[in-house]
Short mmCIF file of C-alpha atoms in Angstrom, two decimals:
data_model
loop_
_atom_site.label_atom_id
_atom_site.label_comp_id
_atom_site.label_asym_id
_atom_site.label_seq_id
_atom_site.Cartn_x
_atom_site.Cartn_y
_atom_site.Cartn_z
CA GLY A 767 8.04 -19.00 -7.82
CA SER A 768 8.97 -18.97 -4.13
CA VAL A 769 12.00 -20.07 -1.83
CA SER A 770 11.82 -21.04 1.59
CA ILE A 771 13.45 -19.43 4.44
CA ASP A 772 14.42 -22.36 5.50
CA ALA A 773 16.51 -23.02 1.96
CA LEU A 774 18.18 -19.53 2.70
CA PHE A 775 19.21 -20.74 6.05
CA SER A 776 20.93 -23.85 4.85
CA LEU A 777 23.45 -21.93 2.71
CA THR A 778 25.57 -21.15 5.45
CA GLN A 779 26.05 -21.29 9.42
CA ASP A 780 25.54 -18.03 9.91
CA GLY A 781 22.90 -17.44 6.89
CA VAL A 782 24.18 -14.46 5.29
CA LEU A 783 21.62 -14.64 2.35
CA ALA A 784 18.96 -15.32 4.77
CA GLU A 785 19.71 -12.26 6.71
CA GLU A 786 19.53 -10.05 4.08
CA PHE A 787 16.33 -11.36 3.05
CA LEU A 788 14.86 -11.39 6.24
CA ASP A 789 16.13 -7.97 6.77
CA ARG A 790 13.77 -6.55 4.06
CA PHE A 791 11.04 -8.55 5.13
CA THR A 792 11.09 -7.17 8.51
CA MET A 793 11.34 -3.87 7.47
CA LEU A 794 8.27 -4.37 5.30
CA GLU A 795 6.10 -5.93 7.94
CA PRO A 796 5.20 -2.91 9.68
CA LEU A 797 3.89 -1.23 6.18
CA LYS A 798 1.26 -4.12 5.86
CA TYR A 799 2.13 -4.86 2.48
CA THR A 800 2.26 -8.19 0.95
CA VAL A 801 5.62 -9.44 -0.54
CA LEU A 802 6.24 -11.82 -3.35
CA LEU A 803 9.38 -13.15 -3.37
CA SER A 804 10.87 -15.11 -6.50
CA SER A 805 13.29 -15.16 -9.29
CA ILE A 806 11.17 -13.76 -11.93
CA SER A 807 12.85 -10.76 -13.50
CA GLN A 808 10.72 -10.15 -16.63
CA THR A 809 7.38 -8.41 -16.55
CA HIS A 810 6.20 -10.75 -19.24
CA ASP A 811 7.07 -13.68 -17.19
CA LEU A 812 5.71 -11.95 -14.04
CA ALA A 813 2.18 -11.53 -15.81
CA SER A 814 2.11 -15.00 -16.84
CA TYR A 815 2.78 -16.04 -13.80
CA LEU A 816 -0.23 -14.37 -12.24
CA GLN A 817 -2.47 -15.32 -14.73
CA ARG A 818 -2.11 -19.12 -13.95
CA TYR A 819 -3.60 -18.02 -10.36
CA THR A 820 -6.80 -15.59 -11.15
CA ASN A 821 -9.05 -14.78 -14.18
CA GLN A 822 -8.98 -11.23 -13.20
CA LYS A 823 -7.16 -8.39 -14.93
CA ILE A 824 -3.90 -7.94 -13.85
CA VAL A 825 -1.99 -4.44 -13.63
CA VAL A 826 1.47 -3.81 -12.89
CA ALA A 827 2.17 -0.15 -11.50
CA VAL A 828 5.35 1.46 -12.07
CA GLY A 829 6.91 4.64 -11.73
CA GLY A 830 8.04 7.11 -9.03
CA GLY A 831 11.39 8.86 -8.32
CA GLY A 832 13.54 8.18 -11.34
CA PHE A 833 11.78 5.31 -12.96
CA SER A 834 12.57 4.61 -16.67
CA ILE A 835 10.09 2.94 -18.40
CA LYS A 836 12.45 2.72 -21.37
CA ARG A 837 15.05 0.56 -18.98
CA ALA A 838 12.34 -1.25 -17.22
CA LEU A 839 10.19 -2.47 -20.43
CA PHE A 840 11.61 -0.97 -23.60
CA ASN A 841 15.15 -2.07 -23.68
CA PRO A 842 16.29 -4.63 -26.10
CA GLU A 843 19.32 -5.72 -24.32
CA SER A 844 17.01 -7.07 -21.50
CA TYR A 845 15.17 -9.47 -24.12
CA LYS A 846 18.12 -11.36 -25.32
CA ASN A 847 17.04 -14.33 -23.71
CA VAL A 848 13.32 -14.34 -24.67
CA SER A 849 13.25 -16.94 -27.58
CA VAL A 850 13.98 -15.35 -31.08
CA GLY A 851 11.45 -12.51 -30.97
CA GLY A 852 13.26 -10.47 -28.28
CA MET A 853 11.65 -7.27 -27.22
CA LEU A 854 8.35 -7.73 -29.43
CA GLU A 855 7.83 -11.21 -28.54
CA GLY A 856 8.31 -10.23 -24.89
CA LEU A 857 5.87 -7.44 -25.26
CA GLY A 858 3.80 -9.28 -26.93
CA ARG A 859 3.41 -12.04 -24.16
CA LEU A 860 2.85 -9.56 -21.60
CA PHE A 861 -0.28 -7.88 -23.31
CA SER A 862 -1.64 -10.63 -24.85
CA GLN A 863 -5.38 -11.21 -24.86
CA GLY A 864 -5.63 -7.74 -22.84
CA GLY A 865 -5.41 -9.54 -19.67
CA THR A 866 -2.07 -7.22 -18.32
CA ARG A 867 -2.21 -3.49 -18.24
CA VAL A 868 0.51 -1.39 -17.26
CA PHE A 869 0.19 2.21 -15.05
CA THR A 870 3.14 4.20 -15.31
CA TYR A 871 3.22 6.67 -12.28
CA PRO A 872 4.80 10.35 -12.57
CA ASN A 873 8.19 10.73 -11.25
CA ILE A 874 9.30 13.15 -8.75
CA THR A 875 12.71 14.62 -8.71
CA PRO A 876 15.27 14.76 -6.03
CA GLU A 877 13.73 18.20 -5.75
CA GLY A 878 10.45 17.33 -5.30
CA GLN A 879 9.33 18.27 -8.55
CA ILE A 880 6.22 16.12 -10.05
CA LEU A 881 6.78 15.32 -13.95
CA PRO A 882 4.88 13.11 -15.97
CA ALA A 883 6.27 9.63 -16.74
CA SER A 884 9.00 9.52 -18.90
CA ILE A 885 8.69 7.89 -22.27
CA PRO A 886 10.86 6.28 -24.75
CA ASP A 887 12.57 7.78 -27.33
CA GLY A 888 13.93 6.44 -30.60
CA ASP A 889 12.83 3.50 -32.36
CA GLU A 890 10.91 2.32 -29.32
CA GLN A 891 8.68 5.53 -29.01
CA PRO A 892 5.96 4.63 -31.75
CA LEU A 893 5.45 1.17 -30.04
CA TYR A 894 5.09 2.92 -26.70
CA GLU A 895 2.68 5.28 -28.48
CA PHE A 896 0.78 2.25 -29.91
CA LEU A 897 0.55 0.63 -26.49
CA VAL A 898 -0.83 3.62 -24.97
CA ARG A 899 -3.24 4.27 -27.30
CA THR A 900 -4.86 0.68 -27.27
CA GLY A 901 -4.76 0.89 -23.45
CA ALA A 902 -2.00 -1.62 -22.63
CA ILE A 903 0.16 1.02 -21.23
CA VAL A 904 -2.19 3.89 -18.49
CA PRO A 905 -0.04 7.01 -17.78
CA ILE A 906 -1.30 8.28 -14.62
CA SER A 907 -1.65 11.56 -13.80
CA SER A 908 -0.50 13.73 -10.96
CA SER A 909 -4.31 14.00 -9.59
CA TYR A 910 -4.19 10.30 -8.83
CA LEU A 911 -0.91 10.85 -6.32
CA SER A 912 -1.84 11.46 -2.76
CA PRO A 913 -1.45 15.00 -1.46
CA GLU A 914 1.31 14.47 0.38
CA ALA A 915 3.41 13.08 -2.65
CA ARG A 916 2.42 15.87 -4.67
CA ASN A 917 3.48 18.57 -2.21
CA TRP A 918 6.92 19.25 -2.40
CA LYS A 919 6.77 20.31 1.09
CA THR A 920 5.84 16.76 2.08
CA ASN A 921 7.03 14.30 -0.61
CA LEU A 922 10.52 13.65 0.67
CA GLN A 923 10.24 10.23 1.24
CA PHE A 924 9.00 9.71 -2.65
CA ARG A 925 11.79 11.36 -3.77
CA LEU A 926 14.53 8.96 -4.07
CA GLY A 927 14.81 5.41 -5.28
CA SER A 928 16.18 2.40 -3.49
CA THR A 929 19.55 2.68 -5.30
CA GLU A 930 19.95 5.99 -4.28
CA VAL A 931 18.90 5.24 -0.36
CA ARG A 932 21.26 2.26 -0.40
CA ASP A 933 24.21 4.57 -1.50
CA LEU A 934 23.19 7.16 1.02
CA ILE A 935 23.48 4.27 4.13
CA ALA A 936 27.02 3.15 2.05
CA GLN A 937 28.16 6.68 2.62
CA GLY A 938 27.68 6.70 6.33
CA SER A 939 25.09 9.74 5.71
CA ALA A 940 22.17 10.03 7.85
CA GLU A 941 20.04 11.29 5.13
CA TRP A 942 18.74 8.07 4.05
CA GLU A 943 16.20 8.22 7.30
CA MET A 944 14.78 11.24 5.36
CA TYR A 945 13.56 9.02 2.37
CA MET A 946 12.02 6.29 4.38
CA PRO A 947 8.77 5.93 6.38
CA PRO A 948 9.62 6.89 10.17
CA THR A 949 8.53 3.23 11.36
CA VAL A 950 11.08 1.42 9.01
CA ALA A 951 13.97 4.05 9.71
CA THR A 952 13.42 3.45 13.78
CA ILE A 953 13.08 -0.35 13.14
CA ALA A 954 16.34 -0.58 11.03
CA LYS A 955 18.41 1.64 13.46
CA SER A 956 17.26 -0.23 16.37
CA GLN A 957 18.04 -3.85 15.00
CA GLY A 958 21.78 -2.42 13.59
CA TRP A 959 20.86 -3.18 10.13
CA PHE A 960 22.72 -1.71 7.15
CA GLY A 961 26.38 -2.40 8.83
CA ARG A 962 27.34 -4.40 5.74
CA LEU A 963 26.88 -1.53 3.48
CA ARG A 964 28.42 1.00 5.81
CA ASN A 965 31.29 -1.29 5.85
CA GLY A 966 31.44 -1.19 2.23
CA GLU A 967 29.69 -4.91 1.96
CA THR A 968 27.18 -5.87 -0.14
CA PHE A 969 25.76 -9.26 -0.69
CA THR A 970 22.90 -8.38 -3.36
CA ALA A 971 24.47 -9.48 -6.29
CA ASN A 972 24.92 -13.18 -4.22
CA VAL A 973 21.43 -13.11 -3.59
CA TRP A 974 20.38 -12.35 -7.42
CA HIS A 975 22.56 -15.13 -8.38
CA PHE A 976 21.33 -17.41 -5.78
CA LEU A 977 17.57 -16.96 -6.70
CA ALA A 978 18.18 -17.09 -10.72
CA GLY A 979 19.52 -20.51 -10.51
CA LEU A 980 16.79 -21.98 -8.29
#
């Protein structure tokens, strides 16, 4: 569930993969967030890992921006490697014994409009509705958002996800600064981060493959 920075630096003389991660850690530092770095890619595996170290309830909070719970939890393709039970087994392991719940926050459109969290359609919708009725999935109303996030005049930082911000940086647009906390944007510019993105280079896929192979 963890990887040492020494291991990342040992890959190359310049530490390209390590630099990619260290940049992100340094950006999060002024926000005082706790960071968990792991190769766990599926929610049910993450819940199982955390349950090894606590006897308390586990809440996975998702949503905001253009988040799609169908893509995140109800996509059968993402469960192909889950033994023989597929998505049903994965969701069963996630919510087994009632120890884990998923809170879904409202989405905020690029225009600043607050929308209820998206719900799956098609064959997955009855399963989603059952999990909501049993309290395994809890849709959060907009009243739980901060006043800043609820107001379209002040919620600019909450509108885009990391993918959209990364695309703005790659395009050389200065608009990416509007979608980040000012402290982080100032540090990012002063340190000259994201130069690789502006040059059309990215190592994100390499980083992911490296972690997945640990």
